[in-house]
PDB file of C-alpha atoms in Angstrom:
ATOM      1  CA  MET A 158      95.285 -95.606  67.614  1.00 96.00           C
ATOM      2  CA  LYS A 159      94.656 -92.171  70.228  1.00 98.00           C
ATOM      3  CA  GLY A 160      96.776 -89.791  71.874  1.00 98.00           C
ATOM      4  CA  LEU A 161      99.363 -87.413  70.683  1.00 98.00           C
ATOM      5  CA  TYR A 162     101.251 -87.074  68.627  1.00 98.00           C
ATOM      6  CA  THR A 163     104.625 -85.710  66.998  1.00 98.00           C
ATOM      7  CA  ALA A 164     105.106 -85.123  63.682  1.00 98.00           C
ATOM      8  CA  LEU A 165     108.207 -86.044  63.547  1.00 98.00           C
ATOM      9  CA  MET A 166     111.986 -83.969  62.890  1.00 98.00           C
ATOM     10  CA  CYS A 167     114.210 -84.855  60.368  1.00 98.00           C
ATOM     11  CA  SER A 168     117.705 -84.060  60.762  1.00 98.00           C
ATOM     12  CA  PHE A 169     120.086 -83.379  57.772  1.00 98.00           C
ATOM     13  CA  ASP A 170     123.366 -82.174  57.822  1.00 98.00           C
ATOM     14  CA  GLU A 171     125.111 -79.429  56.337  1.00 96.00           C
ATOM     15  CA  LYS A 172     124.994 -81.069  52.583  1.00 97.00           C
ATOM     16  CA  GLY A 173     121.339 -82.195  52.632  1.00 97.00           C
ATOM     17  CA  LYS A 174     121.907 -85.259  54.079  1.00 98.00           C
ATOM     18  CA  ILE A 175     119.854 -87.882  57.399  1.00 98.00           C
ATOM     19  CA  ASN A 176     122.255 -87.150  59.839  1.00 98.00           C
ATOM     20  CA  GLU A 177     120.889 -90.893  61.292  1.00 98.00           C
ATOM     21  CA  LYS A 178     122.694 -89.795  64.666  1.00 98.00           C
ATOM     22  CA  GLY A 179     120.913 -86.963  64.919  1.00 98.00           C
ATOM     23  CA  LEU A 180     117.177 -88.193  64.117  1.00 98.00           C
ATOM     24  CA  ARG A 181     117.727 -90.489  66.707  1.00 98.00           C
ATOM     25  CA  GLU A 182     117.761 -88.829  68.756  1.00 98.00           C
ATOM     26  CA  ILE A 183     115.168 -86.193  68.310  1.00 98.00           C
ATOM     27  CA  VAL A 184     113.404 -89.614  67.758  1.00 98.00           C
ATOM     28  CA  ARG A 185     114.633 -90.268  72.009  1.00 98.00           C
ATOM     29  CA  HIS A 186     113.796 -87.114  73.673  1.00 98.00           C
ATOM     30  CA  ASN A 187     109.894 -87.371  72.039  1.00 98.00           C
ATOM     31  CA  ILE A 188     109.217 -90.839  73.599  1.00 98.00           C
ATOM     32  CA  GLN A 189     111.451 -89.612  76.353  1.00 96.00           C
ATOM     33  CA  GLU A 190     111.140 -86.506  77.590  1.00 94.00           C
ATOM     34  CA  SER A 191     108.175 -85.112  76.364  1.00 94.00           C
ATOM     35  CA  GLN A 192     106.550 -88.253  77.210  1.00 94.00           C
ATOM     36  CA  ILE A 193     104.012 -88.770  73.842  1.00 98.00           C
ATOM     37  CA  ASP A 194     101.908 -91.841  72.515  1.00 98.00           C
ATOM     38  CA  GLY A 195     103.746 -92.140  68.610  1.00 98.00           C
ATOM     39  CA  LEU A 196     105.427 -90.901  66.271  1.00 98.00           C
ATOM     40  CA  TYR A 197     104.054 -89.033  62.778  1.00 98.00           C
ATOM     41  CA  VAL A 198     107.106 -90.046  60.531  1.00 98.00           C
ATOM     42  CA  ASN A 199     108.176 -87.524  56.565  1.00 98.00           C
ATOM     43  CA  GLY A 200     105.140 -85.293  57.564  1.00 97.00           C
ATOM     44  CA  SER A 201     105.705 -81.370  56.300  1.00 96.00           C
ATOM     45  CA  THR A 202     108.112 -81.196  59.700  1.00 98.00           C
ATOM     46  CA  GLY A 203     109.489 -83.881  58.538  1.00 98.00           C
ATOM     47  CA  GLU A 204     110.811 -82.065  55.366  1.00 98.00           C
ATOM     48  CA  ASN A 205     108.959 -84.369  53.360  1.00 97.00           C
ATOM     49  CA  PHE A 206     108.280 -83.061  50.116  1.00 96.00           C
ATOM     50  CA  LEU A 207     112.124 -81.542  49.751  1.00 98.00           C
ATOM     51  CA  ILE A 208     113.575 -84.819  50.061  1.00 98.00           C
ATOM     52  CA  SER A 209     114.499 -88.516  47.985  1.00 98.00           C
ATOM     53  CA  THR A 210     112.092 -91.052  48.104  1.00 98.00           C
ATOM     54  CA  GLU A 211     115.270 -93.084  49.079  1.00 98.00           C
ATOM     55  CA  ASP A 212     116.057 -90.834  52.029  1.00 98.00           C
ATOM     56  CA  LYS A 213     112.506 -90.906  52.865  1.00 98.00           C
ATOM     57  CA  LYS A 214     113.021 -95.220  52.562  1.00 98.00           C
ATOM     58  CA  ARG A 215     116.357 -94.584  55.128  1.00 98.00           C
ATOM     59  CA  ILE A 216     113.479 -92.258  57.757  1.00 98.00           C
ATOM     60  CA  PHE A 217     111.157 -94.252  58.295  1.00 99.00           C
ATOM     61  CA  GLU A 218     113.413 -97.131  58.645  1.00 98.00           C
ATOM     62  CA  ILE A 219     115.642 -95.460  60.935  1.00 98.00           C
ATOM     63  CA  VAL A 220     112.831 -93.841  62.547  1.00 98.00           C
ATOM     64  CA  LYS A 221     111.194 -97.974  63.997  1.00 98.00           C
ATOM     65  CA  ASP A 222     114.487 -99.180  64.857  1.00 98.00           C
ATOM     66  CA  GLU A 223     115.424 -96.846  67.008  1.00 98.00           C
ATOM     67  CA  VAL A 224     111.118 -97.038  68.352  1.00 98.00           C
ATOM     68  CA  GLY A 225     111.017-100.219  67.786  1.00 98.00           C
ATOM     69  CA  ASP A 226     107.881-101.389  69.443  1.00 96.00           C
ATOM     70  CA  GLN A 227     107.397 -98.266  72.775  1.00 98.00           C
ATOM     71  CA  VAL A 228     105.557 -96.094  70.490  1.00 98.00           C
ATOM     72  CA  LYS A 229     102.891 -95.879  67.632  1.00 98.00           C
ATOM     73  CA  LEU A 230     104.249 -94.934  64.814  1.00 98.00           C
ATOM     74  CA  ILE A 231     101.925 -93.519  61.030  1.00 99.00           C
ATOM     75  CA  ALA A 232     103.642 -92.868  57.583  1.00 98.00           C
ATOM     76  CA  GLN A 233     102.789 -90.651  55.901  1.00 98.00           C
ATOM     77  CA  VAL A 234     103.218 -91.187  52.123  1.00 98.00           C
ATOM     78  CA  GLY A 235     100.966 -88.591  50.680  1.00 98.00           C
ATOM     79  CA  SER A 236     103.059 -87.795  47.127  1.00 98.00           C
ATOM     80  CA  LEU A 237     102.414 -85.960  43.499  1.00 96.00           C
ATOM     81  CA  ASN A 238     103.554 -88.719  42.170  1.00 97.00           C
ATOM     82  CA  ILE A 239     101.115 -92.133  43.127  1.00 98.00           C
ATOM     83  CA  ASP A 240     103.696 -94.686  41.508  1.00 98.00           C
ATOM     84  CA  GLU A 241     106.028 -93.348  45.099  1.00 98.00           C
ATOM     85  CA  ALA A 242     102.612 -92.775  47.744  1.00 98.00           C
ATOM     86  CA  VAL A 243     102.175 -96.826  46.180  1.00 98.00           C
ATOM     87  CA  GLU A 244     105.348 -98.097  46.936  1.00 98.00           C
ATOM     88  CA  LEU A 245     106.319 -95.467  50.485  1.00 98.00           C
ATOM     89  CA  ALA A 246     102.985 -97.535  51.409  1.00 98.00           C
ATOM     90  CA  GLN A 247     103.662-101.470  50.891  1.00 98.00           C
ATOM     91  CA  PHE A 248     107.385-100.366  52.087  1.00 98.00           C
ATOM     92  CA  THR A 249     106.547 -98.971  55.859  1.00 98.00           C
ATOM     93  CA  THR A 250     103.223-101.291  56.221  1.00 98.00           C
ATOM     94  CA  ASP A 251     106.693-103.603  55.324  1.00 98.00           C
ATOM     95  CA  LEU A 252     107.921-101.841  57.868  1.00 98.00           C
ATOM     96  CA  GLY A 253     105.550-102.838  60.314  1.00 98.00           C
ATOM     97  CA  TYR A 254     103.677 -98.941  61.022  1.00 98.00           C
ATOM     98  CA  ASP A 255     101.007 -98.944  62.910  1.00 98.00           C
ATOM     99  CA  ALA A 256      98.882 -96.969  60.208  1.00 98.00           C
ATOM    100  CA  ILE A 257      99.393 -95.091  57.336  1.00 98.00           C
ATOM    101  CA  SER A 258      98.923 -91.225  56.059  1.00 98.00           C
ATOM    102  CA  ALA A 259      98.437 -88.891  52.811  1.00 98.00           C
ATOM    103  CA  VAL A 260      98.508 -86.069  52.529  1.00 98.00           C
ATOM    104  CA  THR A 261      95.384 -84.951  49.764  1.00 97.00           C
ATOM    105  CA  PRO A 262      96.924 -84.464  46.404  1.00 96.00           C
ATOM    106  CA  PHE A 263      97.411 -80.791  45.496  1.00 95.00           C
ATOM    107  CA  TYR A 264      98.815 -77.867  43.803  1.00 94.00           C
ATOM    108  CA  TYR A 265      96.949 -78.907  40.323  1.00 95.00           C
ATOM    109  CA  LYS A 266      92.938 -78.249  41.013  1.00 93.00           C
ATOM    110  CA  PHE A 267      91.922 -81.915  41.581  1.00 96.00           C
ATOM    111  CA  ASN A 268      88.393 -82.729  41.846  1.00 96.00           C
ATOM    112  CA  PHE A 269      87.192 -83.847  44.427  1.00 97.00           C
ATOM    113  CA  GLU A 270      87.343 -87.608  42.819  1.00 97.00           C
ATOM    114  CA  GLU A 271      90.474 -87.430  41.958  1.00 98.00           C
ATOM    115  CA  VAL A 272      90.985 -87.263  45.844  1.00 98.00           C
ATOM    116  CA  LYS A 273      89.223 -90.126  46.386  1.00 98.00           C
ATOM    117  CA  ASP A 274      90.316 -92.183  43.971  1.00 98.00           C
ATOM    118  CA  TYR A 275      94.356 -91.743  45.451  1.00 98.00           C
ATOM    119  CA  TYR A 276      93.178 -92.773  48.518  1.00 98.00           C
ATOM    120  CA  ASN A 277      91.232 -95.989  47.653  1.00 97.00           C
ATOM    121  CA  THR A 278      94.426 -96.270  45.161  1.00 98.00           C
ATOM    122  CA  ILE A 279      96.804 -96.266  48.014  1.00 98.00           C
ATOM    123  CA  LEU A 280      94.761 -98.803  49.894  1.00 98.00           C
ATOM    124  CA  GLU A 281      93.503-101.292  47.802  1.00 97.00           C
ATOM    125  CA  SER A 282      97.755-101.789  47.451  1.00 95.00           C
ATOM    126  CA  VAL A 283      98.096-102.729  51.629  1.00 98.00           C
ATOM    127  CA  ASP A 284      96.237-104.468  53.914  1.00 97.00           C
ATOM    128  CA  ASN A 285      96.758-101.231  56.519  1.00 98.00           C
ATOM    129  CA  ASP A 286      94.700 -98.187  58.141  1.00 98.00           C
ATOM    130  CA  LEU A 287      94.899 -95.536  56.417  1.00 98.00           C
ATOM    131  CA  ILE A 288      94.736 -91.490  57.555  1.00 98.00           C
ATOM    132  CA  ILE A 289      93.553 -88.612  55.334  1.00 98.00           C
ATOM    133  CA  TYR A 290      95.483 -85.278  56.213  1.00 98.00           C
ATOM    134  CA  SER A 291      94.162 -82.675  55.349  1.00 97.00           C
ATOM    135  CA  ILE A 292      95.620 -78.895  55.215  1.00 97.00           C
ATOM    136  CA  PRO A 293      93.689 -76.692  53.016  1.00 96.00           C
ATOM    137  CA  ALA A 294      95.428 -74.435  53.100  1.00 92.00           C
ATOM    138  CA  LEU A 295      99.049 -75.581  52.090  1.00 92.00           C
ATOM    139  CA  THR A 296      96.797 -77.778  49.605  1.00 95.00           C
ATOM    140  CA  GLY A 297      94.316 -75.830  48.676  1.00 92.00           C
ATOM    141  CA  VAL A 298      91.621 -78.922  48.950  1.00 95.00           C
ATOM    142  CA  ASN A 299      88.715 -77.816  51.116  1.00 94.00           C
ATOM    143  CA  MET A 300      86.394 -81.105  51.920  1.00 98.00           C
ATOM    144  CA  ASN A 301      82.831 -80.880  52.916  1.00 98.00           C
ATOM    145  CA  LEU A 302      80.974 -83.539  55.282  1.00 98.00           C
ATOM    146  CA  GLU A 303      79.399 -85.700  52.370  1.00 98.00           C
ATOM    147  CA  GLN A 304      82.897 -85.636  51.060  1.00 98.00           C
ATOM    148  CA  PHE A 305      84.792 -86.790  54.285  1.00 98.00           C
ATOM    149  CA  GLY A 306      82.103 -89.265  54.656  1.00 98.00           C
ATOM    150  CA  GLU A 307      82.753 -90.548  50.886  1.00 98.00           C
ATOM    151  CA  LEU A 308      86.014 -91.217  51.961  1.00 98.00           C
ATOM    152  CA  PHE A 309      84.947 -92.695  55.128  1.00 98.00           C
ATOM    153  CA  GLU A 310      83.104 -95.300  53.756  1.00 97.00           C
ATOM    154  CA  ASN A 311      86.480 -97.284  52.779  1.00 97.00           C
ATOM    155  CA  GLU A 312      86.083 -99.464  56.089  1.00 97.00           C
ATOM    156  CA  LYS A 313      90.391 -98.592  55.815  1.00 98.00           C
ATOM    157  CA  ILE A 314      90.025 -95.372  56.052  1.00 98.00           C
ATOM    158  CA  ILE A 315      89.480 -94.516  59.758  1.00 98.00           C
ATOM    159  CA  GLY A 316      90.177 -90.772  60.090  1.00 98.00           C
ATOM    160  CA  VAL A 317      91.773 -87.998  59.329  1.00 98.00           C
ATOM    161  CA  LYS A 318      94.341 -85.449  60.872  1.00 98.00           C
ATOM    162  CA  PHE A 319      92.457 -81.820  60.362  1.00 98.00           C
ATOM    163  CA  THR A 320      94.534 -79.307  60.140  1.00 97.00           C
ATOM    164  CA  ALA A 321      91.506 -76.211  59.130  1.00 96.00           C
ATOM    165  CA  PRO A 322      90.770 -74.027  61.697  1.00 96.00           C
ATOM    166  CA  ASP A 323      86.917 -75.065  60.823  1.00 97.00           C
ATOM    167  CA  PHE A 324      85.808 -76.266  63.995  1.00 97.00           C
ATOM    168  CA  PHE A 325      82.171 -75.974  62.496  1.00 98.00           C
ATOM    169  CA  LEU A 326      82.989 -79.092  59.845  1.00 98.00           C
ATOM    170  CA  LEU A 327      85.655 -80.335  62.827  1.00 98.00           C
ATOM    171  CA  GLU A 328      82.282 -80.864  64.684  1.00 98.00           C
ATOM    172  CA  ARG A 329      79.824 -82.058  62.166  1.00 98.00           C
ATOM    173  CA  ILE A 330      83.179 -84.711  61.191  1.00 98.00           C
ATOM    174  CA  ARG A 331      83.264 -86.227  65.414  1.00 98.00           C
ATOM    175  CA  HIS A 332      78.851 -86.315  65.063  1.00 98.00           C
ATOM    176  CA  ALA A 333      78.703 -88.161  61.985  1.00 98.00           C
ATOM    177  CA  PHE A 334      81.347 -90.254  62.156  1.00 98.00           C
ATOM    178  CA  PRO A 335      82.418 -90.641  66.177  1.00 98.00           C
ATOM    179  CA  ASP A 336      83.768 -94.198  65.171  1.00 98.00           C
ATOM    180  CA  LYS A 337      86.625 -93.296  63.301  1.00 98.00           C
ATOM    181  CA  LEU A 338      90.021 -90.783  64.229  1.00 98.00           C
ATOM    182  CA  ILE A 339      90.052 -87.086  64.708  1.00 98.00           C
ATOM    183  CA  TYR A 340      93.564 -85.550  64.858  1.00 98.00           C
ATOM    184  CA  SER A 341      94.041 -81.894  65.291  1.00 98.00           C
ATOM    185  CA  GLY A 342      96.616 -80.394  63.790  1.00 97.00           C
ATOM    186  CA  PHE A 343      97.662 -77.228  64.436  1.00 97.00           C
ATOM    187  CA  ASP A 344      99.206 -77.425  67.957  1.00 98.00           C
ATOM    188  CA  GLU A 345      98.082 -73.421  68.608  1.00 98.00           C
ATOM    189  CA  MET A 346      94.516 -74.232  68.235  1.00 98.00           C
ATOM    190  CA  LEU A 347      94.243 -77.754  70.078  1.00 98.00           C
ATOM    191  CA  LEU A 348      92.187 -76.528  73.559  1.00 98.00           C
ATOM    192  CA  SER A 349      89.459 -74.948  70.871  1.00 97.00           C
ATOM    193  CA  ALA A 350      89.254 -78.502  69.645  1.00 98.00           C
ATOM    194  CA  SER A 351      90.178 -80.820  72.607  1.00 98.00           C
ATOM    195  CA  VAL A 352      86.056 -79.452  73.153  1.00 96.00           C
ATOM    196  CA  LEU A 353      85.443 -81.297  70.373  1.00 97.00           C
ATOM    197  CA  ASN A 354      85.889 -84.589  71.298  1.00 96.00           C
ATOM    198  CA  ILE A 355      88.451 -85.250  69.046  1.00 98.00           C
ATOM    199  CA  ASP A 356      90.458 -88.506  69.253  1.00 98.00           C
ATOM    200  CA  GLY A 357      94.635 -86.701  69.582  1.00 98.00           C
ATOM    201  CA  ALA A 358      97.265 -83.848  68.095  1.00 98.00           C
ATOM    202  CA  ILE A 359      99.447 -84.220  65.513  1.00 98.00           C
ATOM    203  CA  GLY A 360     101.805 -81.861  65.701  1.00 98.00           C
ATOM    204  CA  SER A 361     105.098 -79.538  64.692  1.00 98.00           C
ATOM    205  CA  THR A 362     105.752 -78.586  68.499  1.00 98.00           C
ATOM    206  CA  PHE A 363     105.303 -81.160  70.181  1.00 98.00           C
ATOM    207  CA  ASN A 364     109.114 -81.471  69.411  1.00 98.00           C
ATOM    208  CA  VAL A 365     109.399 -79.526  72.170  1.00 98.00           C
ATOM    209  CA  ASN A 366     106.294 -78.857  73.314  1.00 97.00           C
ATOM    210  CA  GLY A 367     104.354 -81.978  74.002  1.00 97.00           C
ATOM    211  CA  LYS A 368     104.473 -82.234  77.985  1.00 97.00           C
ATOM    212  CA  ARG A 369     101.811 -78.451  77.624  1.00 98.00           C
ATOM    213  CA  ALA A 370      99.982 -79.965  74.271  1.00 98.00           C
ATOM    214  CA  ARG A 371      99.453 -83.314  77.100  1.00 98.00           C
ATOM    215  CA  GLN A 372      97.970 -80.692  79.651  1.00 98.00           C
ATOM    216  CA  ILE A 373      96.184 -78.853  77.958  1.00 98.00           C
ATOM    217  CA  MET A 374      94.201 -82.084  77.234  1.00 98.00           C
ATOM    218  CA  GLU A 375      93.678 -82.776  80.137  1.00 98.00           C
ATOM    219  CA  LEU A 376      92.776 -80.176  81.736  1.00 98.00           C
ATOM    220  CA  SER A 377      89.928 -80.158  78.841  1.00 97.00           C
ATOM    221  CA  ALA A 378      89.070 -83.488  79.479  1.00 97.00           C
ATOM    222  CA  GLU A 379      88.725 -82.608  83.424  1.00 97.00           C
ATOM    223  CA  GLY A 380      86.647 -79.866  82.824  1.00 97.00           C
ATOM    224  CA  LYS A 381      89.760 -77.344  83.930  1.00 98.00           C
ATOM    225  CA  MET A 382      88.203 -75.034  81.472  1.00 98.00           C
ATOM    226  CA  GLU A 383      90.845 -71.993  82.771  1.00 98.00           C
ATOM    227  CA  GLU A 384      93.958 -74.149  83.600  1.00 98.00           C
ATOM    228  CA  ALA A 385      93.706 -75.978  80.456  1.00 98.00           C
ATOM    229  CA  ARG A 386      93.739 -71.413  78.997  1.00 98.00           C
ATOM    230  CA  LYS A 387      96.490 -70.580  80.537  1.00 98.00           C
ATOM    231  CA  VAL A 388      98.710 -74.170  78.973  1.00 98.00           C
ATOM    232  CA  GLN A 389      97.414 -72.879  76.218  1.00 98.00           C
ATOM    233  CA  LYS A 390      98.867 -69.453  76.355  1.00 98.00           C
ATOM    234  CA  GLU A 391     101.906 -70.670  77.574  1.00 98.00           C
ATOM    235  CA  THR A 392     101.621 -73.179  74.369  1.00 98.00           C
ATOM    236  CA  ASN A 393     100.653 -69.969  71.719  1.00 98.00           C
ATOM    237  CA  ASP A 394     103.529 -67.136  73.265  1.00 98.00           C
ATOM    238  CA  LEU A 395     105.911 -70.278  72.145  1.00 98.00           C
ATOM    239  CA  ILE A 396     103.953 -70.601  69.242  1.00 98.00           C
ATOM    240  CA  ALA A 397     103.820 -66.698  68.193  1.00 98.00           C
ATOM    241  CA  ALA A 398     107.754 -66.641  69.321  1.00 98.00           C
ATOM    242  CA  VAL A 399     108.927 -69.306  66.780  1.00 98.00           C
ATOM    243  CA  LEU A 400     107.372 -68.749  64.568  1.00 98.00           C
ATOM    244  CA  ASP A 401     108.884 -64.850  64.679  1.00 98.00           C
ATOM    245  CA  ASN A 402     111.769 -66.203  64.137  1.00 98.00           C
ATOM    246  CA  GLY A 403     111.472 -68.835  61.216  1.00 97.00           C
ATOM    247  CA  LEU A 404     109.113 -72.585  62.580  1.00 98.00           C
ATOM    248  CA  TYR A 405     111.647 -75.419  61.686  1.00 98.00           C
ATOM    249  CA  GLN A 406     114.423 -73.809  62.446  1.00 98.00           C
ATOM    250  CA  THR A 407     113.976 -72.229  65.567  1.00 98.00           C
ATOM    251  CA  ILE A 408     112.880 -75.736  66.719  1.00 98.00           C
ATOM    252  CA  LYS A 409     116.134 -77.390  65.754  1.00 98.00           C
ATOM    253  CA  GLU A 410     117.990 -75.278  67.625  1.00 98.00           C
ATOM    254  CA  MET A 411     115.602 -75.225  70.297  1.00 98.00           C
ATOM    255  CA  LEU A 412     116.523 -78.987  70.401  1.00 98.00           C
ATOM    256  CA  LYS A 413     120.341 -78.279  70.056  1.00 98.00           C
ATOM    257  CA  PHE A 414     119.820 -76.763  73.252  1.00 96.00           C
ATOM    258  CA  LYS A 415     118.836 -79.699  74.830  1.00 95.00           C
ATOM    259  CA  GLY A 416     122.467 -81.296  72.942  1.00 97.00           C
ATOM    260  CA  ILE A 417     120.114 -83.221  70.915  1.00 98.00           C
ATOM    261  CA  ASP A 418     121.899 -83.354  67.200  1.00 98.00           C
ATOM    262  CA  ALA A 419     119.209 -82.002  65.313  1.00 98.00           C
ATOM    263  CA  GLY A 420     120.915 -80.620  62.372  1.00 98.00           C
ATOM    264  CA  HIS A 421     120.192 -77.801  59.726  1.00 98.00           C
ATOM    265  CA  CYS A 422     116.888 -77.303  57.261  1.00 98.00           C
ATOM    266  CA  ARG A 423     117.310 -78.196  53.814  1.00 98.00           C
ATOM    267  CA  LYS A 424     117.409 -75.642  50.928  1.00 97.00           C
ATOM    268  CA  PRO A 425     115.212 -73.579  50.344  1.00 97.00           C
ATOM    269  CA  MET A 426     114.803 -73.496  53.810  1.00 97.00           C
ATOM    270  CA  ARG A 427     117.321 -70.887  54.651  1.00 97.00           C
ATOM    271  CA  GLU A 428     119.743 -70.897  57.790  1.00 97.00           C
ATOM    272  CA  LEU A 429     118.768 -68.680  60.599  1.00 98.00           C
ATOM    273  CA  LYS A 430     121.979 -65.896  61.030  1.00 97.00           C
ATOM    274  CA  GLU A 431     123.753 -65.196  64.635  1.00 97.00           C
ATOM    275  CA  GLU A 432     120.904 -63.045  66.195  1.00 98.00           C
ATOM    276  CA  GLU A 433     118.354 -65.912  65.286  1.00 98.00           C
ATOM    277  CA  VAL A 434     120.085 -67.979  66.752  1.00 98.00           C
ATOM    278  CA  GLY A 435     120.028 -66.550  70.106  1.00 97.00           C
ATOM    279  CA  ARG A 436     116.458 -65.883  69.946  1.00 98.00           C
ATOM    280  CA  ALA A 437     116.110 -69.338  69.459  1.00 98.00           C
ATOM    281  CA  ARG A 438     118.449 -70.863  72.573  1.00 97.00           C
ATOM    282  CA  GLN A 439     116.346 -68.367  74.528  1.00 98.00           C
ATOM    283  CA  ILE A 440     112.432 -69.447  73.745  1.00 98.00           C
ATOM    284  CA  ALA A 441     114.220 -72.755  74.384  1.00 98.00           C
ATOM    285  CA  GLU A 442     115.356 -71.524  78.250  1.00 97.00           C
ATOM    286  CA  LYS A 443     112.644 -69.399  78.741  1.00 97.00           C
ATOM    287  CA  TYR A 444     109.764 -73.217  77.151  1.00 96.00           C
ATOM    288  CA  MET A 445     112.080 -76.151  77.876  1.00 94.00           C
TER     289      MET A 445
END
């Protein structure tokens, strides 16, 4: 399960319906062009929290059908509705996903015992491995080393998608739990995380920047830090331009520039203005 995983985008039509043709094209692009090791399906980048349970299931089905066994698949099943999380965990396990993942429960100020019960409830329902999705900036859930240790006592919890800038905690987790998988979740900090011996990364921009992400990991592993810094700098130039223009919308426009039917974002995400579409195409010309 080590390696680089794209946080997969989903193509939607103008009415917010799944564009199956476009989704399959995005999947193939990630496998054939970005040459990633796996896909992280129905995470934030897939606009997961804007779609229905049935749409989530359909996306899981389409991706598995398109991928087969070509690369590893991780299904993000986390939800504020624990019944939905369990249902999706069972559904994707039956489909043959290699692992499930679940964002920490958010919005309400859940205490750690509630967070722990959430993960254990999901895992009691399936025979599959789980990767914690920790993104404190969006969930408000900050866990310390001891709490990660308590979660890792469940042998089915095999690792964490660590989307936080706390490299002290990341180092402590790496040292304390050498057998658990750690995936970096911040694309702009990939090099900084790589020197702490992470097992891989899961990133939104890998949809358009997967090859550079692999270069960063490989150069870091080889100790070629100056070269790695140059690639990270180029990556961060791309990321800064994308963020300034509209993250998910811009990545989709960049994919369209490459002939991929990446579609639209679901409301309440807005459409790009004409000049922003032009900037997205310029970013694609420069970096893809």
